[in-house]
Amino acid sequence: MSFTFVLLLLLLAGIALMGLALSGYGSPDRSHQKPPRLPGHDIQDQQRKRQDPDAR
C-alpha cells in the first residue's frame, strides 16, 4: 500500500469519527429532562421573590 493511500484512509476515518461524535449517535435522549441550573440562577430567583413575595 502506498503512503498516500494510508493517509487518505486515516483522513476518511477521522472525518467519520468526528461526524459520529458531532451527531450524538448513541448518547441517551435527555430531551424530556429540565435543563441544568446554571450558577447565578438562584440569585435571580431571590431578587424576584423580593420584588413580588406573593409570586411562586
Coordinates of C-alpha atoms in Angstrom, one line a residue:
M1 CA 0.0 0.0 0.0
S2 CA 1.2 3.4 -0.8
F3 CA 1.7 6.1 1.9
T4 CA -0.9 8.4 0.3
F5 CA -3.5 5.7 0.4
V6 CA -2.9 5.1 4.1
L7 CA -3.1 8.9 4.7
L8 CA -6.4 9.0 2.7
L9 CA -7.8 6.2 4.8
L10 CA -6.8 7.9 8.0
L11 CA -8.4 11.1 6.9
L12 CA -11.6 9.4 6.0
A13 CA -11.7 7.6 9.3
G14 CA -11.1 10.8 11.2
I15 CA -13.9 12.6 9.3
A16 CA -16.2 9.7 10.0
L17 CA -15.3 9.7 13.8
M18 CA -15.9 13.5 14.0
G19 CA -19.2 13.1 12.3
L20 CA -20.2 10.4 14.7
A21 CA -19.2 12.4 17.7
L22 CA -21.0 15.6 16.5
S23 CA -24.2 13.7 15.6
G24 CA -24.6 12.5 19.2
Y25 CA -25.5 9.0 17.9
G26 CA -25.6 6.5 20.8
S27 CA -26.0 9.1 23.5
P28 CA -29.0 8.8 25.8
D29 CA -32.0 11.0 24.9
R30 CA -32.4 13.6 27.7
S31 CA -34.8 15.9 25.9
H32 CA -37.5 15.2 28.5
Q33 CA -35.4 16.4 31.4
K34 CA -35.2 20.0 32.5
P35 CA -32.0 21.8 31.6
P36 CA -29.4 22.1 34.3
R37 CA -29.4 25.0 36.7
L38 CA -26.6 27.4 35.9
P39 CA -24.7 29.3 38.6
G40 CA -26.4 32.6 39.4
H41 CA -30.0 31.5 38.8
D42 CA -30.7 31.3 42.5
I43 CA -29.8 34.9 42.8
Q44 CA -32.3 35.8 40.1
D45 CA -34.9 33.8 42.0
Q46 CA -34.2 35.6 45.2
Q47 CA -34.4 39.0 43.6
R48 CA -37.8 38.0 42.0
K49 CA -39.1 36.9 45.4
R50 CA -38.0 40.2 47.0
Q51 CA -39.8 42.3 44.3
D52 CA -43.0 40.2 44.4
P53 CA -43.2 38.0 47.5
D54 CA -46.6 36.5 46.5
A55 CA -45.2 35.0 43.3
R56 CA -44.2 31.3 43.3

